[in-house]
Amino acid sequence: MSMYAEERQQAMAQLVAEHGRLSVNVLAEQYDVTTETVRRDLSALERMGLVRRVHGGAVPADSLAVIESGLGERDQAFTAEKERIARAALDLLPPAGSTVLMDAGSTTSRLASMLPRDHRLTIVTHAVPIAARLAGSPQIELHLLPGRVRSTTHAAVGSETVVALGNLRADIVFLGTNGLTVEHGLSTPDHDEAATKRAMVASARRVVVLADASKIGTETPVRFAALDEVDVLVTDDSIHQADHKALTRAGLEVVVA
């Protein structure tokens, strides 16, 4: 039997409170609705203060979104969307000879694998998987940033990384994020990760964020950039129209892949 939206949302809030964390896919199956409907429901519940959205689902309102997915887990989520986002980001590459800073993440890794072989670039990254992918590419002058490599993201973080970034001036940074909202900006669960991302933003002339639509409307504890520090967001076509309008009104150029 179908439920009214208000009934379904109330049931969802209760289920999230009981289980601690539930994914969008599980909720869609539970209530026999689309994942897009679930995301709208969760956005409404978050505005009412009943749940808190996190990457891929929701947690009770009184829990901070501190659970961080590993790189392998993230790489398996929204794969088609990430492919399209990475391909669209190719159009934003600076001229040959430029310096490009690449953040860790499953979408930025896809972008690295798509870099054209006839376009000479200097790539600076703290991400071990990206460095491994680009090592030996004849058109790439590769620089790997120092620091402690986190097992979760396979990326270098810490004071060494931040200091090295402070001495760098890149033409563009391609950046990932765990959450993005108009109010809270760009955020991530880890303080060291946030410090590294913050330093990346400060060291680049142009800031491009690659984020699938599931990240939009999600807030995690540590903000590393406000929206006015970002030039372009590249996302996928499941972005809600209201979110698109709000982000555009906030001054962000939104590219939908």
mmCIF file of C-alpha atoms in Angstrom:
data_model
loop_
_atom_site.group_PDB
_atom_site.id
_atom_site.type_symbol
_atom_site.label_atom_id
_atom_site.label_comp_id
_atom_site.label_asym_id
_atom_site.label_seq_id
_atom_site.Cartn_x
_atom_site.Cartn_y
_atom_site.Cartn_z
ATOM 1 C CA MET A 1 0.000 0.000 0.000
ATOM 2 C CA SER A 2 1.393 3.412 -0.961
ATOM 3 C CA MET A 3 2.040 5.981 1.733
ATOM 4 C CA TYR A 4 1.647 9.733 1.766
ATOM 5 C CA ALA A 5 4.985 11.562 1.691
ATOM 6 C CA GLU A 6 4.523 12.795 5.272
ATOM 7 C CA GLU A 7 3.824 9.267 6.524
ATOM 8 C CA ARG A 8 6.822 7.858 4.663
ATOM 9 C CA GLN A 9 9.118 10.577 5.975
ATOM 10 C CA GLN A 10 7.981 9.995 9.555
ATOM 11 C CA ALA A 11 8.585 6.253 9.148
ATOM 12 C CA MET A 12 12.025 6.924 7.646
ATOM 13 C CA ALA A 13 13.010 9.179 10.546
ATOM 14 C CA GLN A 14 11.988 6.480 13.034
ATOM 15 C CA LEU A 15 13.876 3.782 11.120
ATOM 16 C CA VAL A 16 17.059 5.893 10.978
ATOM 17 C CA ALA A 17 16.759 6.597 14.714
ATOM 18 C CA GLU A 18 16.472 2.844 15.404
ATOM 19 C CA HIS A 19 19.291 1.680 13.134
ATOM 20 C CA GLY A 20 21.769 4.552 13.573
ATOM 21 C CA ARG A 21 22.617 4.785 9.860
ATOM 22 C CA LEU A 22 20.726 3.761 6.722
ATOM 23 C CA SER A 23 21.633 4.056 3.067
ATOM 24 C CA VAL A 24 19.528 5.693 0.359
ATOM 25 C CA ASN A 25 19.307 2.358 -1.484
ATOM 26 C CA VAL A 26 18.015 0.485 1.566
ATOM 27 C CA LEU A 27 15.382 3.146 2.247
ATOM 28 C CA ALA A 28 14.297 3.140 -1.415
ATOM 29 C CA GLU A 29 13.807 -0.628 -1.278
ATOM 30 C CA GLN A 30 12.066 -0.477 2.098
ATOM 31 C CA TYR A 31 9.452 2.029 0.918
ATOM 32 C CA ASP A 32 9.343 1.019 -2.760
ATOM 33 C CA VAL A 33 10.270 4.483 -4.064
ATOM 34 C CA THR A 34 13.103 5.832 -6.192
ATOM 35 C CA THR A 35 16.433 6.881 -4.698
ATOM 36 C CA GLU A 36 15.663 10.431 -5.875
ATOM 37 C CA THR A 37 12.470 10.397 -3.789
ATOM 38 C CA VAL A 38 14.451 9.161 -0.773
ATOM 39 C CA ARG A 39 16.976 11.986 -1.168
ATOM 40 C CA ARG A 40 14.151 14.523 -1.280
ATOM 41 C CA ASP A 41 12.604 12.943 1.818
ATOM 42 C CA LEU A 42 15.925 13.019 3.664
ATOM 43 C CA SER A 43 16.463 16.665 2.698
ATOM 44 C CA ALA A 44 13.020 17.497 4.109
ATOM 45 C CA LEU A 45 13.734 15.532 7.294
ATOM 46 C CA GLU A 46 17.087 17.260 7.719
ATOM 47 C CA ARG A 47 15.433 20.678 7.393
ATOM 48 C CA MET A 48 13.055 19.596 10.175
ATOM 49 C CA GLY A 49 16.021 18.524 12.295
ATOM 50 C CA LEU A 50 14.956 14.862 12.389
ATOM 51 C CA VAL A 51 17.919 13.290 10.562
ATOM 52 C CA ARG A 52 21.338 14.318 9.335
ATOM 53 C CA ARG A 53 22.336 13.486 5.757
ATOM 54 C CA VAL A 54 25.680 11.797 5.171
ATOM 55 C CA HIS A 55 27.315 10.387 2.042
ATOM 56 C CA GLY A 56 24.932 7.798 0.617
ATOM 57 C CA GLY A 57 22.316 7.926 3.367
ATOM 58 C CA ALA A 58 21.367 9.391 6.751
ATOM 59 C CA VAL A 59 22.161 9.180 10.461
ATOM 60 C CA PRO A 60 20.113 10.367 13.473
ATOM 61 C CA ALA A 61 20.039 14.145 13.899
ATOM 62 C CA ASP A 62 22.058 14.024 17.095
ATOM 63 C CA SER A 63 24.968 12.210 15.408
ATOM 64 C CA LEU A 64 27.709 14.039 13.598
ATOM 65 C CA ALA A 65 28.614 12.575 10.233
ATOM 66 C CA VAL A 66 31.955 11.236 11.293
ATOM 67 C CA ILE A 67 31.850 7.889 9.477
ATOM 68 C CA GLU A 68 34.204 8.127 6.524
ATOM 69 C CA SER A 69 34.004 5.614 3.696
ATOM 70 C CA GLY A 70 37.208 4.014 2.463
ATOM 71 C CA LEU A 71 38.458 4.723 -1.053
ATOM 72 C CA GLY A 72 37.511 1.259 -2.315
ATOM 73 C CA GLU A 73 33.943 1.604 -1.019
ATOM 74 C CA ARG A 74 33.579 5.090 -2.529
ATOM 75 C CA ASP A 75 34.969 3.914 -5.853
ATOM 76 C CA GLN A 76 32.086 1.450 -6.213
ATOM 77 C CA ALA A 77 29.387 4.083 -5.642
ATOM 78 C CA PHE A 78 27.833 6.163 -8.434
ATOM 79 C CA THR A 79 30.387 4.899 -10.958
ATOM 80 C CA ALA A 80 28.512 6.033 -14.085
ATOM 81 C CA GLU A 81 27.978 9.499 -12.639
ATOM 82 C CA LYS A 82 31.650 9.811 -11.695
ATOM 83 C CA GLU A 83 32.722 8.794 -15.195
ATOM 84 C CA ARG A 84 30.561 11.553 -16.692
ATOM 85 C CA ILE A 85 31.798 14.117 -14.183
ATOM 86 C CA ALA A 86 35.447 13.280 -14.902
ATOM 87 C CA ARG A 87 34.848 13.477 -18.659
ATOM 88 C CA ALA A 88 33.157 16.872 -18.308
ATOM 89 C CA ALA A 89 36.085 18.092 -16.202
ATOM 90 C CA LEU A 90 38.432 17.491 -19.146
ATOM 91 C CA ASP A 91 36.917 20.594 -20.755
ATOM 92 C CA LEU A 92 38.219 22.643 -17.823
ATOM 93 C CA LEU A 93 41.869 21.628 -18.202
ATOM 94 C CA PRO A 94 44.192 24.642 -18.486
ATOM 95 C CA PRO A 95 46.529 25.165 -21.474
ATOM 96 C CA ALA A 96 49.513 22.898 -22.091
ATOM 97 C CA GLY A 97 52.412 23.654 -19.771
ATOM 98 C CA SER A 98 50.138 24.536 -16.830
ATOM 99 C CA THR A 99 50.385 23.204 -13.282
ATOM 100 C CA VAL A 100 47.424 21.124 -12.090
ATOM 101 C CA LEU A 101 46.825 20.141 -8.475
ATOM 102 C CA MET A 102 44.815 16.940 -8.024
ATOM 103 C CA ASP A 103 43.081 15.992 -4.797
ATOM 104 C CA ALA A 104 42.568 12.392 -3.715
ATOM 105 C CA GLY A 105 39.284 10.690 -4.517
ATOM 106 C CA SER A 106 37.504 8.259 -6.801
ATOM 107 C CA THR A 107 36.324 10.941 -9.250
ATOM 108 C CA THR A 108 39.656 12.753 -9.461
ATOM 109 C CA SER A 109 41.312 9.348 -10.058
ATOM 110 C CA ARG A 110 39.018 8.858 -13.036
ATOM 111 C CA LEU A 111 39.980 12.271 -14.350
ATOM 112 C CA ALA A 112 43.666 11.360 -14.035
ATOM 113 C CA SER A 113 43.098 8.245 -16.135
ATOM 114 C CA MET A 114 41.427 10.332 -18.871
ATOM 115 C CA LEU A 115 44.121 13.011 -19.246
ATOM 116 C CA PRO A 116 44.960 13.427 -22.948
ATOM 117 C CA ARG A 117 48.325 12.070 -24.046
ATOM 118 C CA ASP A 118 49.023 15.059 -26.279
ATOM 119 C CA HIS A 119 48.554 17.677 -23.548
ATOM 120 C CA ARG A 120 51.702 18.413 -21.511
ATOM 121 C CA LEU A 121 50.999 19.215 -17.859
ATOM 122 C CA THR A 122 52.715 19.379 -14.494
ATOM 123 C CA ILE A 123 50.591 17.360 -12.056
ATOM 124 C CA VAL A 124 50.994 17.787 -8.298
ATOM 125 C CA THR A 125 49.098 15.386 -6.043
ATOM 126 C CA HIS A 126 49.043 13.941 -2.534
ATOM 127 C CA ALA A 127 47.127 10.861 -3.722
ATOM 128 C CA VAL A 128 49.174 7.684 -4.072
ATOM 129 C CA PRO A 129 46.696 6.024 -6.517
ATOM 130 C CA ILE A 130 46.785 9.063 -8.815
ATOM 131 C CA ALA A 131 50.573 9.225 -8.686
ATOM 132 C CA ALA A 132 50.807 5.510 -9.490
ATOM 133 C CA ARG A 133 48.406 5.948 -12.403
ATOM 134 C CA LEU A 134 50.351 8.870 -13.894
ATOM 135 C CA ALA A 135 53.906 7.684 -13.208
ATOM 136 C CA GLY A 136 55.620 7.086 -16.528
ATOM 137 C CA SER A 137 53.119 9.114 -18.587
ATOM 138 C CA PRO A 138 55.378 10.928 -21.070
ATOM 139 C CA GLN A 139 53.259 14.097 -21.201
ATOM 140 C CA ILE A 140 53.102 14.469 -17.389
ATOM 141 C CA GLU A 141 55.719 15.974 -15.099
ATOM 142 C CA LEU A 142 54.630 14.376 -11.834
ATOM 143 C CA HIS A 143 55.213 15.704 -8.306
ATOM 144 C CA LEU A 144 54.096 13.736 -5.238
ATOM 145 C CA LEU A 145 53.516 15.745 -2.066
ATOM 146 C CA PRO A 146 55.097 14.577 1.217
ATOM 147 C CA GLY A 147 53.243 13.568 4.358
ATOM 148 C CA ARG A 148 51.613 10.729 6.288
ATOM 149 C CA VAL A 149 49.534 8.494 4.027
ATOM 150 C CA ARG A 150 46.061 7.801 5.441
ATOM 151 C CA SER A 151 44.837 4.232 5.032
ATOM 152 C CA THR A 152 41.283 5.459 4.394
ATOM 153 C CA THR A 153 42.042 7.726 1.433
ATOM 154 C CA HIS A 154 45.549 6.577 0.397
ATOM 155 C CA ALA A 155 46.540 10.247 0.441
ATOM 156 C CA ALA A 156 49.277 12.187 2.229
ATOM 157 C CA VAL A 157 48.165 14.602 4.946
ATOM 158 C CA GLY A 158 49.718 16.459 7.862
ATOM 159 C CA SER A 159 51.989 19.446 8.463
ATOM 160 C CA GLU A 160 54.526 18.425 5.799
ATOM 161 C CA THR A 161 51.796 18.297 3.182
ATOM 162 C CA VAL A 162 50.336 21.660 4.206
ATOM 163 C CA VAL A 163 53.770 23.355 4.214
ATOM 164 C CA ALA A 164 54.575 21.979 0.751
ATOM 165 C CA LEU A 165 51.254 23.246 -0.579
ATOM 166 C CA GLY A 166 51.929 26.649 0.952
ATOM 167 C CA ASN A 167 54.980 26.974 -1.305
ATOM 168 C CA LEU A 168 53.030 25.996 -4.436
ATOM 169 C CA ARG A 169 51.083 28.082 -6.948
ATOM 170 C CA ALA A 170 48.924 25.940 -9.228
ATOM 171 C CA ASP A 171 46.860 27.111 -12.182
ATOM 172 C CA ILE A 172 43.930 24.920 -11.144
ATOM 173 C CA VAL A 173 42.953 22.383 -8.487
ATOM 174 C CA PHE A 174 40.502 19.538 -9.055
ATOM 175 C CA LEU A 175 39.064 18.885 -5.626
ATOM 176 C CA GLY A 176 36.824 16.270 -4.031
ATOM 177 C CA THR A 177 34.498 16.747 -1.067
ATOM 178 C CA ASN A 178 32.440 14.609 1.320
ATOM 179 C CA GLY A 179 29.730 17.236 1.666
ATOM 180 C CA LEU A 180 28.565 20.463 0.064
ATOM 181 C CA THR A 181 25.868 22.869 1.233
ATOM 182 C CA VAL A 182 25.221 26.578 0.783
ATOM 183 C CA GLU A 183 25.334 27.142 4.551
ATOM 184 C CA HIS A 184 28.327 25.007 5.551
ATOM 185 C CA GLY A 185 30.303 25.070 2.303
ATOM 186 C CA LEU A 186 32.598 22.137 1.526
ATOM 187 C CA SER A 187 33.349 19.686 4.317
ATOM 188 C CA THR A 188 35.024 16.411 5.259
ATOM 189 C CA PRO A 189 35.026 14.269 8.440
ATOM 190 C CA ASP A 190 38.803 14.346 9.080
ATOM 191 C CA HIS A 191 40.715 17.371 10.426
ATOM 192 C CA ASP A 192 43.999 16.487 8.687
ATOM 193 C CA GLU A 193 42.200 15.881 5.395
ATOM 194 C CA ALA A 194 40.422 19.232 5.792
ATOM 195 C CA ALA A 195 43.695 21.067 6.456
ATOM 196 C CA THR A 196 45.202 19.582 3.286
ATOM 197 C CA LYS A 197 42.167 20.471 1.173
ATOM 198 C CA ARG A 198 42.152 23.995 2.649
ATOM 199 C CA ALA A 199 45.791 24.417 1.648
ATOM 200 C CA MET A 200 44.981 23.153 -1.858
ATOM 201 C CA VAL A 201 42.243 25.758 -2.241
ATOM 202 C CA ALA A 202 44.618 28.511 -1.111
ATOM 203 C CA SER A 203 47.381 27.462 -3.522
ATOM 204 C CA ALA A 204 45.317 27.382 -6.731
ATOM 205 C CA ARG A 205 44.232 30.214 -9.001
ATOM 206 C CA ARG A 206 41.101 28.315 -10.028
ATOM 207 C CA VAL A 207 39.177 25.854 -7.851
ATOM 208 C CA VAL A 208 37.035 23.142 -9.467
ATOM 209 C CA VAL A 209 35.070 20.705 -7.299
ATOM 210 C CA LEU A 210 34.126 17.295 -8.687
ATOM 211 C CA ALA A 211 31.216 15.879 -6.676
ATOM 212 C CA ASP A 212 28.366 13.545 -7.547
ATOM 213 C CA ALA A 213 24.917 14.798 -6.542
ATOM 214 C CA SER A 214 24.752 12.557 -3.454
ATOM 215 C CA LYS A 215 27.273 14.884 -1.781
ATOM 216 C CA ILE A 216 25.077 17.956 -2.278
ATOM 217 C CA GLY A 217 22.989 18.706 0.790
ATOM 218 C CA THR A 218 25.335 16.715 3.024
ATOM 219 C CA GLU A 219 27.332 18.311 5.841
ATOM 220 C CA THR A 220 30.283 16.678 7.601
ATOM 221 C CA PRO A 221 31.983 18.155 10.675
ATOM 222 C CA VAL A 222 35.033 19.989 9.289
ATOM 223 C CA ARG A 223 34.589 22.758 6.731
ATOM 224 C CA PHE A 224 37.573 23.378 4.446
ATOM 225 C CA ALA A 225 36.146 25.956 2.033
ATOM 226 C CA ALA A 226 33.248 28.360 1.693
ATOM 227 C CA LEU A 227 31.346 28.449 -1.602
ATOM 228 C CA ASP A 228 32.844 31.815 -2.547
ATOM 229 C CA GLU A 229 36.279 30.163 -2.599
ATOM 230 C CA VAL A 230 35.137 27.760 -5.346
ATOM 231 C CA ASP A 231 34.864 28.687 -9.028
ATOM 232 C CA VAL A 232 33.134 25.647 -10.572
ATOM 233 C CA LEU A 233 31.192 22.607 -9.379
ATOM 234 C CA VAL A 234 30.977 19.664 -11.782
ATOM 235 C CA THR A 235 28.202 17.273 -10.765
ATOM 236 C CA ASP A 236 25.736 14.844 -12.347
ATOM 237 C CA ASP A 237 22.208 15.264 -13.645
ATOM 238 C CA SER A 238 20.523 13.874 -10.534
ATOM 239 C CA ILE A 239 21.166 17.180 -8.750
ATOM 240 C CA HIS A 240 17.875 18.554 -7.432
ATOM 241 C CA GLN A 241 16.670 21.657 -9.225
ATOM 242 C CA ALA A 242 16.336 23.527 -5.929
ATOM 243 C CA ASP A 243 19.958 22.725 -5.047
ATOM 244 C CA HIS A 244 21.106 23.816 -8.517
ATOM 245 C CA LYS A 245 19.330 27.166 -8.142
ATOM 246 C CA ALA A 246 20.596 27.724 -4.602
ATOM 247 C CA LEU A 247 24.211 27.009 -5.551
ATOM 248 C CA THR A 248 23.986 29.228 -8.624
ATOM 249 C CA ARG A 249 22.481 32.039 -6.549
ATOM 250 C CA ALA A 250 25.425 31.649 -4.176
ATOM 251 C CA GLY A 251 27.736 32.507 -7.092
ATOM 252 C CA LEU A 252 28.901 29.017 -8.049
ATOM 253 C CA GLU A 253 29.160 27.970 -11.689
ATOM 254 C CA VAL A 254 27.468 24.561 -11.859
ATOM 255 C CA VAL A 255 28.363 22.208 -14.718
ATOM 256 C CA VAL A 256 25.974 19.252 -15.023
ATOM 257 C CA ALA A 257 27.474 16.159 -16.647
#
